[in-house]
């Protein structure tokens, strides 16, 4: 797109998300000395208060990386070549984590899924019960599958591991759920929580996180997968004094401090209920349009994004192109096997009711313009729902 466009772009993909002005202002400040006292204070403050967001008393390791880097870090710090790992095919991201595990020389098993429902914890329990020798060293799952808009019950997975009396570590990808959907590292007995900066945390891409339980830390010494850049122990040792073993993403960490301020200032419960409202209003709009939600089970609806199925005669990417060209709004594409069949509405991060209304209006107008068979009234359904919520 050449030339100037007035107003602002709507970045309604499910991550990276809109970065608040407050965070942008902090990030654009001059870079500071990452070995100086100001940085030291910054790190101590972030590491302290970040625990409130992960809901943990355990250490959180921050990498200058994408979420994919944080996936890799979780595996290489805890496992050895040939180790069996149990994974669950909730969708594209779970499949990518599986491929990464294969490439690292692990022996991952992927429980097949249909990309429309969440994790069947009973299936995990059955496999663990059969593994009497405890050869499976870790169970790795995605909390909120961003390719499908399906959220899985992590407590049920914990319960399945415990009921099987199994010693496997529990690792959870929360890249598109942390700070938008309720998540509790300690209470849910998670060993490694994997997160990224660019979704619920409202930052640009570039930070990866591992929150690590005592049990996860205790196995790192015996875990023999090669690791250097990703070594938890190196980072934890340097963090003791408020520093990092290599140049960290200084300005993103400054932004993280601001984002943590904003999230704790709003209150996590309020953050979650805001996302619940956006999720429900969006689903009501989609259903009023007569379009189908990809997620089949209402108990598993994601509150950070909604994946919408396109009628078979229309390519979802053609539809998204019209939305972008005419309304300067980016919607998420269908990933992997869903390419062309699905578009995804991101409604997480720095987002409010009127931004949601604009997003839904842009979609409803384009359904008309692009001649997608649908019914009117999606935006109205969202208006009615939000009005009822505001009245309490
Ligand atoms: C975005 C996302 C990832 C990938 O993160 P990158 O930063 O692109 O590497 C992984 N898992 C989930 C659930 C995601 O939403």
Short mmCIF file of C-alpha atoms and ligand atoms in Angstrom, two decimals:
data_model
loop_
_atom_site.label_atom_id
_atom_site.label_comp_id
_atom_site.label_asym_id
_atom_site.label_seq_id
_atom_site.Cartn_x
_atom_site.Cartn_y
_atom_site.Cartn_z
CA UNK A 1 0.00 0.00 0.00
CA UNK A 2 1.58 3.31 -1.05
CA UNK A 3 0.58 6.82 -0.06
CA UNK A 4 -0.79 8.07 3.21
CA UNK A 5 -3.76 6.55 4.97
CA UNK A 6 -5.56 8.60 7.57
CA UNK A 7 -6.46 7.17 10.94
CA UNK A 8 -4.64 4.18 12.24
CA UNK A 9 -4.10 0.61 11.20
CA UNK A 10 -6.16 -2.03 13.01
CA UNK A 11 -3.84 -4.88 13.97
CA UNK A 12 -6.46 -7.50 14.80
CA UNK A 13 -4.34 -10.58 14.29
CA UNK A 14 -3.98 -12.75 17.41
CA UNK A 15 -0.47 -11.52 17.99
CA UNK A 16 1.57 -9.51 17.67
CA UNK A 17 -1.03 -7.26 19.28
CA UNK A 18 -1.48 -3.50 19.51
CA UNK A 19 1.23 -1.92 21.67
CA UNK A 20 -0.13 0.75 24.07
CA UNK A 21 1.19 4.29 23.67
CA UNK A 22 2.51 4.17 27.23
CA UNK A 23 4.69 1.21 26.32
CA UNK A 24 5.80 2.74 23.01
CA UNK A 25 6.91 5.92 24.79
CA UNK A 26 9.06 3.94 27.18
CA UNK A 27 10.61 1.74 24.51
CA UNK A 28 11.68 4.72 22.41
CA UNK A 29 13.77 6.16 25.24
CA UNK A 30 17.55 6.06 24.87
CA UNK A 31 19.05 2.63 25.48
CA UNK A 32 20.69 2.33 28.90
CA UNK A 33 23.84 0.53 30.04
CA UNK A 34 22.85 -3.10 30.57
CA UNK A 35 25.63 -3.41 33.15
CA UNK A 36 24.74 -0.26 35.06
CA UNK A 37 22.75 0.38 38.25
CA UNK A 38 19.60 1.64 36.53
CA UNK A 39 19.30 -1.55 34.54
CA UNK A 40 19.96 -3.62 37.64
CA UNK A 41 17.01 -1.99 39.37
CA UNK A 42 14.82 -2.51 36.33
CA UNK A 43 15.59 -6.23 36.20
CA UNK A 44 14.95 -6.75 39.89
CA UNK A 45 11.61 -4.98 39.65
CA UNK A 46 10.51 -6.90 36.55
CA UNK A 47 11.52 -10.33 37.84
CA UNK A 48 9.65 -9.63 41.07
CA UNK A 49 6.39 -8.40 39.68
CA UNK A 50 6.29 -10.68 36.64
CA UNK A 51 5.69 -13.52 39.10
CA UNK A 52 2.29 -11.99 39.87
CA UNK A 53 1.33 -12.35 36.22
CA UNK A 54 2.51 -15.94 35.89
CA UNK A 55 1.06 -16.56 39.36
CA UNK A 56 4.20 -18.18 40.63
CA UNK A 57 6.86 -17.87 43.30
CA UNK A 58 9.30 -19.65 41.01
CA UNK A 59 11.95 -17.96 38.88
CA UNK A 60 11.10 -16.65 35.43
CA UNK A 61 13.80 -16.69 32.78
CA UNK A 62 13.65 -14.06 30.06
CA UNK A 63 15.29 -14.58 26.66
CA UNK A 64 15.74 -12.13 23.79
CA UNK A 65 13.71 -14.40 21.51
CA UNK A 66 10.46 -15.29 19.84
CA UNK A 67 8.05 -17.70 21.49
CA UNK A 68 9.67 -20.47 19.45
CA UNK A 69 12.93 -19.81 21.29
CA UNK A 70 11.13 -20.20 24.61
CA UNK A 71 9.74 -23.56 23.39
CA UNK A 72 13.26 -24.71 22.59
CA UNK A 73 14.62 -23.45 25.92
CA UNK A 74 11.96 -25.42 27.83
CA UNK A 75 13.01 -28.66 26.12
CA UNK A 76 16.81 -28.33 26.02
CA UNK A 77 17.07 -27.44 29.71
CA UNK A 78 15.10 -30.45 30.93
CA UNK A 79 15.54 -33.35 28.49
CA UNK A 80 18.15 -35.64 26.92
CA UNK A 81 18.49 -37.11 23.43
CA UNK A 82 15.92 -39.83 22.78
CA UNK A 83 13.68 -38.88 25.72
CA UNK A 84 10.01 -39.59 25.15
CA UNK A 85 7.74 -36.56 25.23
CA UNK A 86 3.94 -36.65 25.07
CA UNK A 87 2.26 -33.85 23.11
CA UNK A 88 -1.31 -33.15 22.02
CA UNK A 89 -2.31 -31.99 18.55
CA UNK A 90 -4.62 -29.09 19.37
CA UNK A 91 -3.64 -27.34 16.13
CA UNK A 92 -0.83 -25.68 14.21
CA UNK A 93 1.21 -24.41 17.17
CA UNK A 94 1.12 -27.72 19.02
CA UNK A 95 2.29 -29.37 15.77
CA UNK A 96 5.17 -26.88 15.42
CA UNK A 97 6.33 -27.58 18.97
CA UNK A 98 6.22 -31.30 18.13
CA UNK A 99 8.40 -30.76 15.03
CA UNK A 100 10.85 -28.74 17.10
CA UNK A 101 11.08 -31.59 19.63
CA UNK A 102 11.77 -34.07 16.79
CA UNK A 103 14.53 -31.88 15.36
CA UNK A 104 16.18 -31.67 18.77
CA UNK A 105 16.54 -35.46 18.80
CA UNK A 106 13.74 -36.16 21.26
CA UNK A 107 11.19 -38.93 20.72
CA UNK A 108 7.90 -37.04 20.81
CA UNK A 109 4.49 -38.69 20.53
CA UNK A 110 1.68 -36.50 19.22
CA UNK A 111 -1.84 -37.50 20.31
CA UNK A 112 -3.94 -36.82 17.21
CA UNK A 113 -6.55 -34.07 17.48
CA UNK A 114 -9.21 -32.62 15.18
CA UNK A 115 -8.16 -28.93 15.44
CA UNK A 116 -11.66 -28.03 16.69
CA UNK A 117 -11.64 -29.25 20.27
CA UNK A 118 -9.19 -28.98 23.14
CA UNK A 119 -7.10 -31.53 24.98
CA UNK A 120 -8.72 -34.81 25.98
CA UNK A 121 -7.01 -35.30 29.33
CA UNK A 122 -8.26 -38.90 29.56
CA UNK A 123 -6.23 -39.76 26.46
CA UNK A 124 -3.13 -38.38 28.18
CA UNK A 125 -3.93 -40.32 31.34
CA UNK A 126 -4.36 -43.61 29.45
CA UNK A 127 -0.97 -43.27 27.74
CA UNK A 128 0.77 -42.35 30.99
CA UNK A 129 -0.84 -45.30 32.80
CA UNK A 130 0.58 -47.66 30.18
CA UNK A 131 4.03 -46.14 30.61
CA UNK A 132 4.81 -48.01 33.82
CA UNK A 133 8.55 -47.53 33.36
CA UNK A 134 8.09 -43.75 33.31
CA UNK A 135 9.92 -43.41 30.01
CA UNK A 136 7.85 -40.36 29.13
CA UNK A 137 9.78 -37.47 30.59
CA UNK A 138 7.45 -34.58 29.79
CA UNK A 139 3.89 -33.75 28.76
CA UNK A 140 3.85 -30.63 26.56
CA UNK A 141 0.58 -28.87 25.80
CA UNK A 142 -0.71 -25.57 24.42
CA UNK A 143 -3.09 -23.72 26.75
CA UNK A 144 -4.69 -21.51 24.10
CA UNK A 145 -4.28 -22.86 20.56
CA UNK A 146 -3.92 -19.69 18.51
CA UNK A 147 -4.56 -21.41 15.18
CA UNK A 148 -8.04 -22.54 16.21
CA UNK A 149 -9.31 -20.34 19.05
CA UNK A 150 -9.64 -23.29 21.41
CA UNK A 151 -8.55 -23.12 25.07
CA UNK A 152 -7.72 -26.33 26.90
CA UNK A 153 -8.19 -27.20 30.56
CA UNK A 154 -4.68 -27.32 32.03
CA UNK A 155 -5.89 -28.39 35.47
CA UNK A 156 -7.41 -31.48 33.85
CA UNK A 157 -4.01 -32.31 32.31
CA UNK A 158 -2.34 -31.91 35.72
CA UNK A 159 -5.01 -34.16 37.21
CA UNK A 160 -4.44 -36.77 34.49
CA UNK A 161 -0.69 -36.88 35.24
CA UNK A 162 -1.34 -37.16 38.98
CA UNK A 163 -4.05 -39.81 38.58
CA UNK A 164 -1.66 -41.89 36.49
CA UNK A 165 0.90 -41.50 39.29
CA UNK A 166 3.36 -40.39 36.63
CA UNK A 167 6.54 -38.36 37.15
CA UNK A 168 6.58 -36.55 33.78
CA UNK A 169 7.14 -32.82 33.78
CA UNK A 170 4.21 -30.65 32.67
CA UNK A 171 5.13 -27.93 30.17
CA UNK A 172 2.53 -25.44 28.99
CA UNK A 173 2.63 -22.97 26.10
CA UNK A 174 0.77 -19.86 27.28
CA UNK A 175 2.01 -17.60 24.49
CA UNK A 176 -1.51 -16.43 23.55
CA UNK A 177 -3.18 -16.83 26.94
CA UNK A 178 -0.88 -15.27 29.54
CA UNK A 179 -2.28 -11.92 30.71
CA UNK A 180 -5.55 -12.38 28.81
CA UNK A 181 -6.99 -15.71 30.02
CA UNK A 182 -6.78 -16.96 33.62
CA UNK A 183 -3.58 -18.97 34.09
CA UNK A 184 -1.86 -20.16 37.29
CA UNK A 185 1.63 -21.67 37.13
CA UNK A 186 1.90 -22.70 40.79
CA UNK A 187 -1.67 -23.62 41.59
CA UNK A 188 -1.98 -25.76 38.46
CA UNK A 189 1.28 -27.55 39.14
CA UNK A 190 3.02 -26.56 35.92
CA UNK A 191 6.76 -27.24 35.65
CA UNK A 192 7.61 -24.99 32.71
CA UNK A 193 5.41 -22.17 31.47
CA UNK A 194 6.37 -20.91 28.02
CA UNK A 195 5.37 -17.36 27.09
CA UNK A 196 6.15 -14.55 24.67
CA UNK A 197 6.04 -10.77 24.77
CA UNK A 198 3.86 -9.98 21.76
CA UNK A 199 0.38 -11.15 22.74
CA UNK A 200 -1.29 -10.60 26.12
CA UNK A 201 1.76 -8.79 27.45
CA UNK A 202 1.17 -6.01 24.88
CA UNK A 203 4.80 -5.66 23.80
CA UNK A 204 6.41 -5.92 20.40
CA UNK A 205 7.80 -9.37 19.52
CA UNK A 206 11.23 -10.17 20.94
CA UNK A 207 11.00 -11.59 24.46
CA UNK A 208 10.54 -15.25 25.36
CA UNK A 209 9.81 -16.52 28.89
CA UNK A 210 10.18 -19.75 30.85
CA UNK A 211 8.71 -19.90 34.36
CA UNK A 212 10.32 -22.94 35.97
CA UNK A 213 9.26 -25.05 38.95
CA UNK A 214 11.72 -26.47 41.47
CA UNK A 215 11.23 -29.87 39.89
CA UNK A 216 12.12 -28.52 36.44
CA UNK A 217 15.22 -26.82 37.86
CA UNK A 218 16.25 -29.99 39.63
CA UNK A 219 16.39 -32.02 36.40
CA UNK A 220 18.48 -29.55 34.36
CA UNK A 221 21.79 -30.90 35.63
CA UNK A 222 20.96 -34.40 34.39
CA UNK A 223 19.45 -33.18 31.11
CA UNK A 224 22.07 -33.57 28.40
CA UNK A 225 20.62 -31.90 25.30
CA UNK A 226 23.23 -29.37 24.15
CA UNK A 227 22.46 -25.82 25.26
CA UNK A 228 24.41 -22.63 25.55
CA UNK A 229 22.41 -19.55 24.61
CA UNK A 230 19.30 -21.14 26.13
CA UNK A 231 20.87 -22.30 29.38
CA UNK A 232 18.61 -21.43 32.31
CA UNK A 233 21.43 -21.72 34.82
CA UNK A 234 23.55 -19.08 33.10
CA UNK A 235 20.66 -16.63 33.09
CA UNK A 236 19.60 -17.39 36.66
CA UNK A 237 23.15 -16.94 37.92
CA UNK A 238 23.46 -13.54 36.23
CA UNK A 239 19.95 -12.52 37.34
CA UNK A 240 21.08 -12.94 40.98
CA UNK A 241 22.89 -9.64 40.61
CA UNK A 242 20.28 -8.05 38.35
CA UNK A 243 22.04 -8.72 35.05
CA UNK A 244 22.08 -11.11 32.08
CA UNK A 245 24.88 -13.29 30.66
CA UNK A 246 24.63 -11.57 27.25
CA UNK A 247 23.16 -8.33 25.95
CA UNK A 248 19.45 -8.51 26.76
CA UNK A 249 16.69 -6.72 24.80
CA UNK A 250 17.15 -3.63 26.98
CA UNK A 251 14.38 -1.47 25.56
CA UNK A 252 11.87 -4.31 25.46
CA UNK A 253 12.59 -4.92 29.14
CA UNK A 254 11.90 -1.23 29.79
CA UNK A 255 8.61 -1.70 27.94
CA UNK A 256 7.89 -4.85 29.94
CA UNK A 257 8.12 -2.90 33.18
CA UNK A 258 5.51 -0.48 31.86
CA UNK A 259 3.26 -3.30 30.60
CA UNK A 260 3.45 -5.03 33.99
CA UNK A 261 2.47 -1.71 35.62
CA UNK A 262 -0.52 -1.44 33.32
CA UNK A 263 -1.69 -5.03 33.84
CA UNK A 264 -1.34 -4.92 37.63
CA UNK A 265 -2.88 -1.45 37.68
CA UNK A 266 -5.95 -2.73 35.86
CA UNK A 267 -5.94 -5.87 38.00
CA UNK A 268 -5.61 -9.32 36.46
CA UNK A 269 -9.22 -10.22 37.24
CA UNK A 270 -10.37 -7.14 35.32
CA UNK A 271 -8.04 -7.99 32.45
CA UNK A 272 -9.56 -11.46 32.24
CA UNK A 273 -13.17 -10.26 32.44
CA UNK A 274 -12.48 -7.66 29.73
CA UNK A 275 -11.22 -10.44 27.47
CA UNK A 276 -14.25 -12.59 28.34
CA UNK A 277 -16.50 -9.75 27.23
CA UNK A 278 -14.64 -9.33 23.92
CA UNK A 279 -14.69 -13.06 23.29
CA UNK A 280 -18.41 -13.42 23.96
CA UNK A 281 -19.38 -10.29 21.98
CA UNK A 282 -17.34 -11.55 19.02
CA UNK A 283 -18.89 -15.01 19.12
CA UNK A 284 -22.38 -13.52 19.25
CA UNK A 285 -21.56 -11.42 16.18
CA UNK A 286 -20.22 -14.44 14.28
CA UNK A 287 -23.26 -16.52 15.16
CA UNK A 288 -25.64 -13.72 14.17
CA UNK A 289 -23.88 -13.57 10.78
CA UNK A 290 -24.72 -17.24 10.44
CA UNK A 291 -21.03 -18.13 10.16
CA UNK A 292 -19.53 -21.08 11.97
CA UNK A 293 -17.06 -20.89 14.84
CA UNK A 294 -14.15 -23.27 14.39
CA UNK A 295 -14.22 -24.12 18.12
CA UNK A 296 -16.93 -26.73 18.70
CA UNK A 297 -17.15 -26.81 22.49
CA UNK A 298 -18.52 -23.71 24.26
CA UNK A 299 -16.51 -24.64 27.37
CA UNK A 300 -13.34 -24.27 25.28
CA UNK A 301 -14.07 -20.97 23.52
CA UNK A 302 -10.97 -18.78 23.51
CA UNK A 303 -11.29 -15.29 24.90
CA UNK A 304 -8.16 -14.01 23.18
CA UNK A 305 -9.11 -14.81 19.60
CA UNK A 306 -11.95 -16.22 17.51
CA UNK A 307 -11.42 -18.41 14.45
CA UNK A 308 -14.27 -18.11 11.95
CA UNK A 309 -15.00 -20.63 9.18
CA UNK A 310 -15.65 -19.21 5.74
CA UNK A 311 -18.44 -20.60 3.58
CA UNK A 312 -16.83 -23.10 1.19
CA UNK A 313 -17.31 -20.92 -1.88
CA UNK A 314 -15.17 -18.09 -0.51
CA UNK A 315 -11.42 -18.08 0.13
CA UNK A 316 -10.77 -16.60 3.56
CA UNK A 317 -7.54 -14.99 2.35
CA UNK A 318 -9.39 -13.14 -0.43
CA UNK A 319 -11.78 -11.86 2.22
CA UNK A 320 -8.91 -10.76 4.46
CA UNK A 321 -7.31 -8.95 1.52
CA UNK A 322 -10.44 -6.85 1.01
CA UNK A 323 -10.56 -6.04 4.75
CA UNK A 324 -6.94 -4.89 4.61
CA UNK A 325 -7.20 -2.89 1.40
CA UNK A 326 -10.49 -1.20 2.17
CA UNK A 327 -10.37 -0.79 5.95
CA UNK A 328 -6.66 -0.97 6.79
CA UNK A 329 -7.31 -3.84 9.19
CA UNK A 330 -5.24 -7.03 9.47
CA UNK A 331 -7.07 -10.21 10.43
CA UNK A 332 -5.30 -13.51 11.14
CA UNK A 333 -5.04 -16.10 8.36
CA UNK A 334 -5.83 -19.79 8.51
CA UNK A 335 -2.67 -21.71 9.49
CA UNK A 336 -1.55 -25.12 8.26
CA UNK A 337 -4.50 -27.27 7.20
CA UNK A 338 -6.88 -24.36 7.82
CA UNK A 339 -5.27 -22.09 5.19
CA UNK A 340 -7.91 -20.34 3.09
CA UNK A 341 -10.79 -21.78 5.11
CA UNK A 342 -10.60 -19.72 8.26
CA UNK A 343 -9.92 -16.17 9.35
CA UNK A 344 -9.02 -15.25 12.91
CA UNK A 345 -10.05 -12.19 14.88
CA UNK A 346 -7.55 -11.19 17.55
CA UNK A 347 -9.26 -9.53 20.52
CA UNK A 348 -6.48 -9.61 23.08
CA UNK A 349 -4.01 -7.21 24.58
CA UNK A 350 -4.42 -3.42 24.56
CA UNK A 351 -7.99 -3.48 23.32
CA UNK A 352 -11.32 -1.95 24.34
CA UNK A 353 -15.03 -2.15 23.55
CA UNK A 354 -15.02 0.47 20.80
CA UNK A 355 -11.97 -1.03 19.11
CA UNK A 356 -13.90 -4.29 19.11
CA UNK A 357 -16.96 -2.61 17.61
CA UNK A 358 -14.84 -1.11 14.83
CA UNK A 359 -13.27 -4.49 14.17
CA UNK A 360 -16.63 -6.23 13.93
CA UNK A 361 -18.07 -3.43 11.78
CA UNK A 362 -15.15 -3.73 9.36
CA UNK A 363 -15.84 -7.44 9.06
CA UNK A 364 -19.61 -7.03 8.64
CA UNK A 365 -19.23 -4.41 5.91
CA UNK A 366 -16.70 -6.58 4.10
CA UNK A 367 -18.98 -9.63 4.29
CA UNK A 368 -21.35 -7.48 2.23
CA UNK A 369 -18.73 -6.05 -0.12
CA UNK A 370 -17.12 -9.44 -0.78
CA UNK A 371 -20.52 -11.08 -1.27
CA UNK A 372 -20.03 -13.64 1.48
CA UNK A 373 -23.36 -15.35 2.20
CA UNK A 374 -24.35 -14.14 5.67
CA UNK A 375 -27.10 -12.58 7.75
CA UNK A 376 -27.15 -9.01 8.98
CA UNK A 377 -27.03 -8.12 12.64
CA UNK A 378 -23.68 -9.35 13.95
CA UNK A 379 -22.56 -5.90 15.04
CA UNK A 380 -25.99 -5.32 16.62
CA UNK A 381 -25.70 -8.57 18.58
CA UNK A 382 -22.33 -7.40 19.94
CA UNK A 383 -23.76 -3.95 20.78
CA UNK A 384 -26.63 -5.56 22.69
CA UNK A 385 -24.32 -7.84 24.60
CA UNK A 386 -21.90 -5.08 25.57
CA UNK A 387 -24.77 -2.79 26.59
CA UNK A 388 -26.10 -5.51 28.89
CA UNK A 389 -22.63 -5.97 30.39
CA UNK A 390 -22.18 -2.24 30.98
CA UNK A 391 -25.56 -2.08 32.75
CA UNK A 392 -24.40 -5.02 34.86
C1 LIG B 1 2.38 -16.99 18.63
C2 LIG B 1 2.46 -18.36 19.18
C3 LIG B 1 3.62 -19.14 19.11
C4 LIG B 1 4.83 -18.72 18.32
O1 LIG B 1 5.46 -17.63 18.83
P1 LIG B 1 6.60 -16.95 17.94
O2 LIG B 1 6.95 -15.74 18.73
O3 LIG B 1 6.01 -16.68 16.60
O4 LIG B 1 7.73 -17.91 17.85
C5 LIG B 1 3.62 -20.36 19.72
N1 LIG B 1 2.56 -20.83 20.39
C6 LIG B 1 1.41 -20.13 20.46
C7 LIG B 1 0.25 -20.70 21.20
C8 LIG B 1 1.33 -18.87 19.86
O5 LIG B 1 0.20 -18.17 19.93
#
